[in-house]
PDB file of C-alpha atoms in Angstrom:
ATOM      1  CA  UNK A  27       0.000   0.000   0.000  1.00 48.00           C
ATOM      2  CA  UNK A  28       1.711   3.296  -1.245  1.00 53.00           C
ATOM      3  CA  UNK A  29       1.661   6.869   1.020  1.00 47.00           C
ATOM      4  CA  UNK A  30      -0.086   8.301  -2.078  1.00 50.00           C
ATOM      5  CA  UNK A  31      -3.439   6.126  -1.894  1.00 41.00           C
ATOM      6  CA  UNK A  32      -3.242   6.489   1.868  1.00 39.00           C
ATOM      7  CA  UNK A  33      -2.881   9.816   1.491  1.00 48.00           C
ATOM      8  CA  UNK A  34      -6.071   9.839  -0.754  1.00 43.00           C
ATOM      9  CA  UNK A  35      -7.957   7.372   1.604  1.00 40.00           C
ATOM     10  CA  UNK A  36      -7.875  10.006   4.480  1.00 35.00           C
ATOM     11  CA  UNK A  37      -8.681  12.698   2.219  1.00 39.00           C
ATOM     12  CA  UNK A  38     -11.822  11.038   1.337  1.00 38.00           C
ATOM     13  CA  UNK A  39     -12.606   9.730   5.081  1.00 35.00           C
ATOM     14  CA  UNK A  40     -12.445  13.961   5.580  1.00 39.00           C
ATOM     15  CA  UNK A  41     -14.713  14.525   2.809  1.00 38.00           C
ATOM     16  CA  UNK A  42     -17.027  12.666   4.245  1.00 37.00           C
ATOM     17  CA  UNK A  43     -17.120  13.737   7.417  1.00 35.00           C
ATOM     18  CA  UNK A  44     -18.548  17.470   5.671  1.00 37.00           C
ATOM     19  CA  UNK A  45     -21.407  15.679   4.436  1.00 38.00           C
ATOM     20  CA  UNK A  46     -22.270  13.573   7.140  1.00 35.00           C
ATOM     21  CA  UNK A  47     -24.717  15.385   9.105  1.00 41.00           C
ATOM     22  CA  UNK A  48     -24.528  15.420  12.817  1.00 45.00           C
ATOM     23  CA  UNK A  49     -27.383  14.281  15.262  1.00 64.00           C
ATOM     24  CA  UNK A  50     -29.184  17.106  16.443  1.00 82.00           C
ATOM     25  CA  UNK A  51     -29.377  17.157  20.143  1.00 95.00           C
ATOM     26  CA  UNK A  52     -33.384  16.633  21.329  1.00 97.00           C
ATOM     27  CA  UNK A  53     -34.653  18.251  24.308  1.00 97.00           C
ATOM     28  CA  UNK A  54     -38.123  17.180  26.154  1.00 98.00           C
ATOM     29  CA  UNK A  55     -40.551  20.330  26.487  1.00 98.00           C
ATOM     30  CA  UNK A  56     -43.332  18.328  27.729  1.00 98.00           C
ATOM     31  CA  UNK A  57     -44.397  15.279  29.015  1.00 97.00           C
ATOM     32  CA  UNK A  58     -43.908  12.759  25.586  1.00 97.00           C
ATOM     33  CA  UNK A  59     -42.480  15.613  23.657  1.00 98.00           C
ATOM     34  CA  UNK A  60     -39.057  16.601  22.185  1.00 98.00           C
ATOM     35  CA  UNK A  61     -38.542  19.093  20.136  1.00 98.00           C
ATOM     36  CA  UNK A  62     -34.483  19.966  18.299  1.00 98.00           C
ATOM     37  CA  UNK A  63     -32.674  22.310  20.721  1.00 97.00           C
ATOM     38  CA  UNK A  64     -32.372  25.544  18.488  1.00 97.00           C
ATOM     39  CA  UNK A  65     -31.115  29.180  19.836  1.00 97.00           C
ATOM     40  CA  UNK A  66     -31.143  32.309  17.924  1.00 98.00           C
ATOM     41  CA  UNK A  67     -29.852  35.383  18.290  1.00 97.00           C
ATOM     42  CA  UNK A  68     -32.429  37.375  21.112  1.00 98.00           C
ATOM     43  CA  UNK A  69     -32.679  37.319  24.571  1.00 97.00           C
ATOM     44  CA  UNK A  70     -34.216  34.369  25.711  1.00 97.00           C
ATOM     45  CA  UNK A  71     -37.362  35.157  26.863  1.00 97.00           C
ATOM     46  CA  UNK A  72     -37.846  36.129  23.289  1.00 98.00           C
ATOM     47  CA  UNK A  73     -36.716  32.773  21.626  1.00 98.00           C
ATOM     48  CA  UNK A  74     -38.849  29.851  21.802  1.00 98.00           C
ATOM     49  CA  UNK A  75     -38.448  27.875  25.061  1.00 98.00           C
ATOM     50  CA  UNK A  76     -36.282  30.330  26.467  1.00 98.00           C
ATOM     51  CA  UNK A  77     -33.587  29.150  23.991  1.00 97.00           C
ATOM     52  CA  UNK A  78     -33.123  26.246  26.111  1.00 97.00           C
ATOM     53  CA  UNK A  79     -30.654  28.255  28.498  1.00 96.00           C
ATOM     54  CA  UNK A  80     -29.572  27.080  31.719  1.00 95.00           C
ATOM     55  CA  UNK A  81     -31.631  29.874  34.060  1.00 94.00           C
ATOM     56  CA  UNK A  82     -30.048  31.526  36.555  1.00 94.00           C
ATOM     57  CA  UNK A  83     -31.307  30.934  40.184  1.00 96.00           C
ATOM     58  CA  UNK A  84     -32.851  34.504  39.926  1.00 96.00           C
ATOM     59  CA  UNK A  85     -34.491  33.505  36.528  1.00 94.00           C
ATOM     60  CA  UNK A  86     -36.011  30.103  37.897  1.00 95.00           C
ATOM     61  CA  UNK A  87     -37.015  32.415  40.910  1.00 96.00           C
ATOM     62  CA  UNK A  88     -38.817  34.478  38.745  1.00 94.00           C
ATOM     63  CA  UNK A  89     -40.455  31.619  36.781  1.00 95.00           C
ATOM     64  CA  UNK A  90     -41.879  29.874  40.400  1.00 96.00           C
ATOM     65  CA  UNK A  91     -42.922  33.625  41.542  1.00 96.00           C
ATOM     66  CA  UNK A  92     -45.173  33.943  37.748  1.00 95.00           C
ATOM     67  CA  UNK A  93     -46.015  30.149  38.806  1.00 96.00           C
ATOM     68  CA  UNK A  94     -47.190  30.838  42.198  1.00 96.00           C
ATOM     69  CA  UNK A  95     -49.095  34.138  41.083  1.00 95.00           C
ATOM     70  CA  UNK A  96     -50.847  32.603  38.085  1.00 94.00           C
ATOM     71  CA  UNK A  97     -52.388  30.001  40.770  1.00 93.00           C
ATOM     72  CA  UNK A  98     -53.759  32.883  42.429  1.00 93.00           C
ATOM     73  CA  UNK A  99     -55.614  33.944  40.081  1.00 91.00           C
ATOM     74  CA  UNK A 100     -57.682  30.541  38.960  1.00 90.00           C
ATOM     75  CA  UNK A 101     -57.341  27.576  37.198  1.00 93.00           C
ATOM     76  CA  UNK A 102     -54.340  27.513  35.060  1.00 93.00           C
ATOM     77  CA  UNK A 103     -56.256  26.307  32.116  1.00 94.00           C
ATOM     78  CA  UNK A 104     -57.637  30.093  32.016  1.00 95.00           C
ATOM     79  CA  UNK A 105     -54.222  31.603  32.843  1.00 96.00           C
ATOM     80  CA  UNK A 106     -52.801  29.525  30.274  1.00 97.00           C
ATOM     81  CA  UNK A 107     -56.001  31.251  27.571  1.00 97.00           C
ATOM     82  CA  UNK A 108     -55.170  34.165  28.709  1.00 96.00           C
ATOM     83  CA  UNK A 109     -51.761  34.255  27.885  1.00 97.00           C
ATOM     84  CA  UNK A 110     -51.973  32.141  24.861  1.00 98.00           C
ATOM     85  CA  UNK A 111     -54.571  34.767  23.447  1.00 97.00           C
ATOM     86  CA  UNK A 112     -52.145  38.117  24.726  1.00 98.00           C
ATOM     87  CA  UNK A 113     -49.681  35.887  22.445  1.00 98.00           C
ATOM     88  CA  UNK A 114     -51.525  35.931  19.434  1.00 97.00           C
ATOM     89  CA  UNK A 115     -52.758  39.276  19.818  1.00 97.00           C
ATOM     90  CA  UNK A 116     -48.845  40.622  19.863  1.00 97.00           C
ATOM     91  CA  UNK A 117     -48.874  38.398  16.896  1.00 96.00           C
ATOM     92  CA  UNK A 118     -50.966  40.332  14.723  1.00 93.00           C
ATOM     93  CA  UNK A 119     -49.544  43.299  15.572  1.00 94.00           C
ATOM     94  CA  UNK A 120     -46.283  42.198  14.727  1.00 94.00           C
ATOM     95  CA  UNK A 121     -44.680  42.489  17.623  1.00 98.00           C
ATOM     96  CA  UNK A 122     -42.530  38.782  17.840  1.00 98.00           C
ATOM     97  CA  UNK A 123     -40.683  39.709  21.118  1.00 98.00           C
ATOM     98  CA  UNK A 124     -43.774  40.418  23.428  1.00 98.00           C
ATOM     99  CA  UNK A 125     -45.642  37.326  21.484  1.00 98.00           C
ATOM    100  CA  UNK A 126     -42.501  35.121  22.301  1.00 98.00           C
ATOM    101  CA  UNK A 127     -42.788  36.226  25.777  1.00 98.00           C
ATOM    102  CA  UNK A 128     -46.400  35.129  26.010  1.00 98.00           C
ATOM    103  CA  UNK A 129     -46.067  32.290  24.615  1.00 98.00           C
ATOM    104  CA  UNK A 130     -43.270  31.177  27.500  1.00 98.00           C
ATOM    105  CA  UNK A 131     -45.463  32.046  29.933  1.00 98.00           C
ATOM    106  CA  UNK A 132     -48.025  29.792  28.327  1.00 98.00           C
ATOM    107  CA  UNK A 133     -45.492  26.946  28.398  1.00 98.00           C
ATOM    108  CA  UNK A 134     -44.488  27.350  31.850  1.00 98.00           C
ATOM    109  CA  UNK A 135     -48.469  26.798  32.806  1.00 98.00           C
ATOM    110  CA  UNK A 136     -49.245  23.965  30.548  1.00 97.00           C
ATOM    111  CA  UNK A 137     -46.639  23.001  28.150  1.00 98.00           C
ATOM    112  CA  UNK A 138     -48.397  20.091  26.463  1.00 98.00           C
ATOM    113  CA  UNK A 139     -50.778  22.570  24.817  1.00 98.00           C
ATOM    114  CA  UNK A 140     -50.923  22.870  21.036  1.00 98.00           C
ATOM    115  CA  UNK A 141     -51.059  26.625  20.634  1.00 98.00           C
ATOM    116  CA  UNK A 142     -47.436  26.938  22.257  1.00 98.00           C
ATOM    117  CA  UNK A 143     -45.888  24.966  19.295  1.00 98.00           C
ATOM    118  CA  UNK A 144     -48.089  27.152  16.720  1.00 98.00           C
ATOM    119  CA  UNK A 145     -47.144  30.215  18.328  1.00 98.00           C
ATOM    120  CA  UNK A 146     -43.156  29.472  18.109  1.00 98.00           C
ATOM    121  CA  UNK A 147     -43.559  27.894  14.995  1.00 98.00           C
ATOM    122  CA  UNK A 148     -44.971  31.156  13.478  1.00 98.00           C
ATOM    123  CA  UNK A 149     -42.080  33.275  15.522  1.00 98.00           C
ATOM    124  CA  UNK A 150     -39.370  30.714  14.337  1.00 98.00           C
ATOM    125  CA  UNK A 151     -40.818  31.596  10.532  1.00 98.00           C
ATOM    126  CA  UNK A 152     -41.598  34.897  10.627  1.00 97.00           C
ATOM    127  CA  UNK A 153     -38.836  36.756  12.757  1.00 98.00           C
ATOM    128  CA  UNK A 154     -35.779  33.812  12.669  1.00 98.00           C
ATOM    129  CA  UNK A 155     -36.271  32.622   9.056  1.00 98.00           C
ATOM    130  CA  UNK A 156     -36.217  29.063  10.272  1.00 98.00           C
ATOM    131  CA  UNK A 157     -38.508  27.539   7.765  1.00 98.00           C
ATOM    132  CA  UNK A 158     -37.638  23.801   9.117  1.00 98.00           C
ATOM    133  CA  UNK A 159     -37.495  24.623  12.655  1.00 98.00           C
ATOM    134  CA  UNK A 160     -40.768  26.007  12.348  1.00 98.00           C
ATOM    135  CA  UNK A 161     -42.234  23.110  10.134  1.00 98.00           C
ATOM    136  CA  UNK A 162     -40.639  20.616  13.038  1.00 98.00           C
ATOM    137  CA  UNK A 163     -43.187  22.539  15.953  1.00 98.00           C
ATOM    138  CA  UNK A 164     -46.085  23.082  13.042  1.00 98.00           C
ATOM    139  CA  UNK A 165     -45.635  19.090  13.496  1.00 98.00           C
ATOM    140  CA  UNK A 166     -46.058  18.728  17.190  1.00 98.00           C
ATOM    141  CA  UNK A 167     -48.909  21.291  16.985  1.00 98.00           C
ATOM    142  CA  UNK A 168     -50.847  19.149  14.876  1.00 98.00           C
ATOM    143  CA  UNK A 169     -50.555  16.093  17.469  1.00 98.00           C
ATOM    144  CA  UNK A 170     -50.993  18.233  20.408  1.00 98.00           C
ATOM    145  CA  UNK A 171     -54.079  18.856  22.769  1.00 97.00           C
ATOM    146  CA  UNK A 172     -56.461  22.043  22.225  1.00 97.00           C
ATOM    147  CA  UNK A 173     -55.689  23.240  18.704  1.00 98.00           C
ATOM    148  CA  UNK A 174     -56.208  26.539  17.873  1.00 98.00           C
ATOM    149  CA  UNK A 175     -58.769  26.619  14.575  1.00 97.00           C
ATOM    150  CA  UNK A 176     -56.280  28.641  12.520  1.00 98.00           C
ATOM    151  CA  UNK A 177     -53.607  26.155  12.957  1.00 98.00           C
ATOM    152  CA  UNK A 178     -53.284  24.358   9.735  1.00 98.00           C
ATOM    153  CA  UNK A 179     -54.002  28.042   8.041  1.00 98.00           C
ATOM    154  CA  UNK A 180     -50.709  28.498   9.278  1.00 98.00           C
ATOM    155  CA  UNK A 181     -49.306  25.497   8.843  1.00 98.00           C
ATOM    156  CA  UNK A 182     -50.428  25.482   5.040  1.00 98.00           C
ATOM    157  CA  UNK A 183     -49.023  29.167   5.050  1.00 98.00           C
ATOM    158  CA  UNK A 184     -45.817  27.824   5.882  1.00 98.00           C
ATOM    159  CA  UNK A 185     -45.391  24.892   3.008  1.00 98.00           C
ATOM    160  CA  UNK A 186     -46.289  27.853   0.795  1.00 98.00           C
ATOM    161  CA  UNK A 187     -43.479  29.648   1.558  1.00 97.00           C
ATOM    162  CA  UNK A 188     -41.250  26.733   2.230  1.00 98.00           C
ATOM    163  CA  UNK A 189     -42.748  25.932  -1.813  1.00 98.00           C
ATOM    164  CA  UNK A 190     -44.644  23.351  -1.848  1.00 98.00           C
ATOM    165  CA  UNK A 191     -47.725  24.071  -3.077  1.00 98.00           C
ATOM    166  CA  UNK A 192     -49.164  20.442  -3.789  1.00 98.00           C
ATOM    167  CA  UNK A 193     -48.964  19.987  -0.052  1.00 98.00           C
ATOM    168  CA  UNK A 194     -50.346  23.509   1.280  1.00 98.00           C
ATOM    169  CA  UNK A 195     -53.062  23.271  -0.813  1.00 98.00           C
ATOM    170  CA  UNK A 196     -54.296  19.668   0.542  1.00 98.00           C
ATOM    171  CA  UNK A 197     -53.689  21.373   4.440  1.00 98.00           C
ATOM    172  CA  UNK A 198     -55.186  25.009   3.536  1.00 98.00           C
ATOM    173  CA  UNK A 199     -58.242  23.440   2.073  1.00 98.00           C
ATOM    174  CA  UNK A 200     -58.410  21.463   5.529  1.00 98.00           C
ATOM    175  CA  UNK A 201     -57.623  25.057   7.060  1.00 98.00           C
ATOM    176  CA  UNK A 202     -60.682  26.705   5.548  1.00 98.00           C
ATOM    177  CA  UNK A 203     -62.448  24.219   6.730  1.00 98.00           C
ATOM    178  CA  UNK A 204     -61.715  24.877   9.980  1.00 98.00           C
ATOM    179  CA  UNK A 205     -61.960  28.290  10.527  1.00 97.00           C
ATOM    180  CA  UNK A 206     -63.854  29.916   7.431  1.00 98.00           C
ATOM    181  CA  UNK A 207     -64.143  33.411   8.902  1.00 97.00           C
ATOM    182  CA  UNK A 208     -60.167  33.594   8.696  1.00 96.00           C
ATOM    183  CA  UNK A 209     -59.362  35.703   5.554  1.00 97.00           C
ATOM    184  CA  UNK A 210     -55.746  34.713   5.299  1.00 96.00           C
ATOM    185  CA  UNK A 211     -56.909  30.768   4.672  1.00 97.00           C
ATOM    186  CA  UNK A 212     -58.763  31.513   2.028  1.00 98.00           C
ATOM    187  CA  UNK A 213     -55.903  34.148   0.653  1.00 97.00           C
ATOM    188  CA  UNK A 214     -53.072  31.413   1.352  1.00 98.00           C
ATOM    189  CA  UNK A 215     -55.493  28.769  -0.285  1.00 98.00           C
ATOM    190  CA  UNK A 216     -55.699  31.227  -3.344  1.00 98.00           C
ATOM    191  CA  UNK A 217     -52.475  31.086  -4.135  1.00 98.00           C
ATOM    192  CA  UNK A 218     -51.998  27.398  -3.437  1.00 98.00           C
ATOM    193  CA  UNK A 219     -54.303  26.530  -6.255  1.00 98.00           C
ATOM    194  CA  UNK A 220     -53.088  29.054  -8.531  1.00 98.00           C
ATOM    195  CA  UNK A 221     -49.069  27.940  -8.007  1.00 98.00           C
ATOM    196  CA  UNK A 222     -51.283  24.025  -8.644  1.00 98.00           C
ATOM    197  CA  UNK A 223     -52.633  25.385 -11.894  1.00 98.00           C
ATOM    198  CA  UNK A 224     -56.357  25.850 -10.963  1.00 98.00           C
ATOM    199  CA  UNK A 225     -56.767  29.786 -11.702  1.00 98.00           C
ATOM    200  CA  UNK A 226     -60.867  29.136 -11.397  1.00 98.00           C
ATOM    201  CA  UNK A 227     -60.876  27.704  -7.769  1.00 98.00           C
ATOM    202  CA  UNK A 228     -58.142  30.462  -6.745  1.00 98.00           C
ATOM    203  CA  UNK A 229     -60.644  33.378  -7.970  1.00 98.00           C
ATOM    204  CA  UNK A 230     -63.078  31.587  -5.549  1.00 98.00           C
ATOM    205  CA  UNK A 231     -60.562  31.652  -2.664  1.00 98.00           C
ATOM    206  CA  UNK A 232     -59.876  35.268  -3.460  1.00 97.00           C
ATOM    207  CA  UNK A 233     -63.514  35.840  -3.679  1.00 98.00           C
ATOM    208  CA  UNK A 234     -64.330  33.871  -0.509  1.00 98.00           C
ATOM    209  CA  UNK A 235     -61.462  36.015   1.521  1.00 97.00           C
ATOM    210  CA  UNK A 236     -62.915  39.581  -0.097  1.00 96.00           C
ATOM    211  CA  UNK A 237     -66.077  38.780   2.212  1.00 96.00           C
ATOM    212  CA  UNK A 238     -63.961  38.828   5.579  1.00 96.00           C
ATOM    213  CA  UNK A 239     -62.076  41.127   7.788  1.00 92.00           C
ATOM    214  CA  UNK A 240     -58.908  41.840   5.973  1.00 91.00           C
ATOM    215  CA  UNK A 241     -55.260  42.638   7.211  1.00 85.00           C
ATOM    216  CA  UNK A 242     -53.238  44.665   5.135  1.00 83.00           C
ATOM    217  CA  UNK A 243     -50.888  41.878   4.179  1.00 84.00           C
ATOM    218  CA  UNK A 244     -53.697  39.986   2.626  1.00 92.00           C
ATOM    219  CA  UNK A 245     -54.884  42.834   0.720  1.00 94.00           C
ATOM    220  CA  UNK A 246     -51.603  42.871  -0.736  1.00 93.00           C
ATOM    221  CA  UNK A 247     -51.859  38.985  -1.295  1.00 93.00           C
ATOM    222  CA  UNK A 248     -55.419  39.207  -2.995  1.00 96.00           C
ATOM    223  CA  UNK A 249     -54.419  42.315  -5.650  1.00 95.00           C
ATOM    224  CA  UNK A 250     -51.369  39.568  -6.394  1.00 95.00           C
ATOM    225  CA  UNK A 251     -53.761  36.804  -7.121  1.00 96.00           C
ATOM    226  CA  UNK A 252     -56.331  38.484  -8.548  1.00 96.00           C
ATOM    227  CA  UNK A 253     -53.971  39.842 -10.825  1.00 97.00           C
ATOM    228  CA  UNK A 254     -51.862  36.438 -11.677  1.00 96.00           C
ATOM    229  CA  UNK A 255     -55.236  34.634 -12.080  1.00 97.00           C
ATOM    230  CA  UNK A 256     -57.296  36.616 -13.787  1.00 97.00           C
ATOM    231  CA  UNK A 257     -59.892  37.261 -12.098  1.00 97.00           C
ATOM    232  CA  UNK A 258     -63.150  38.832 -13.317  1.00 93.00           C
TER     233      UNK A 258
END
């Protein structure tokens, strides 16, 4: 065996090791449920989970004093609404830090709950740019207890900008299903079947969202369809 083909053998054990990808390290967030340990760049009452940080005894002081208050004040089921709903409220206002903060309160009460996972899923999209992180809790969501009727909306949202259009449209027609009254559904079905070829049933989508409250971002979305599909 010559030093050159050793030589080459290590170079190519090397090469491999770039493409090999690593285990990602799993962390439990709940009872039955693990989610990929992921930290961005915020302070962590602002990331999902609070990044996964190792708390301070001041911090996990904190979290038993919010604990012990939230008791107070009734059931935590309600607690848990209430800040669950504060959450999504931030949300549409496009404020991701206060959401994110809402939403760790919510999974300090009952972290089982579906609407946590939606709620970070939508942060991890919207503010991180962490279309598979967010796709991973979009997941859990879906199997978790007490669902939030815009959740595959969002979900289908997601594989739409993620493009896959085959596969939002099957969830967003699900979506509309679930919540009619929510104009983005219908907007983010739209443009499902138009990117799937059917320009007829995405004029029906548009025209199904025009009877709803609108936000300005699917206003914008609905001139875009309208426009791409011809609409009468």
């Amino acid at each position: 065996m010559t030093m050159k083909f050793i030589r080459a053998c290590i170079i190519a054990i090397g090469a491999l090791a770039w493409v090999v990808p690593s285990h990602a390290e799993m962390v439990e967030t709940a009872p039955g449920v693990t989610v990929t340990k992921k930290t961005f760049a915020a302070p962590i009452d602002e990331q999902p989970f609070f990044g996964f940080a190792q708390k301070t005894p001041e911090q996990s002081q904190a979290d038993a004093a919010f604990l012990a208050s939230a008791d107070k004040l009734g059931p935590r089921d309600a607690v848990f609404h209430a800040a669950i709903e504060r959450g999504w409220a931030n949300l549409d206002r496009g404020d991701f830090p206060e959401a994110a903060k809402r939403f760790n309160q919510a999974w300090l009460l009952v972290p089982e709950r579906s609407p946590i996972y939606q709620g970070f899923a939508v942060i991890a999209a919207a503010r991180f740019g962490d279309l598979e992180y967010a796709e991973e809790l979009f997941k859990i969501a879906l199997r978790q207890p007490d669902p939030r009727r815009t959740l595959k909306a969002d979900y289908g949202r997601l594989l739409l900008k993620s493009k896959r259009p085959d596969e939002a449209k099957t969830v967003l027609e699900e979506g509309v299903r679930d919540a009619p009254e929510f104009a983005d559904a219908w907007a983010s079905l739209g443009l499902a079947r138009l990117q799937t070829g059917d320009a007829a049933g995405a004029c029906a989508a548009a025209s199904e969202a025009m009877k709803l409250k609108l936000s300005g971002k699917v206003v914008s979305d609905l001139v875009m369809l309208k426009r791409q599909a011809a609409c009468p």
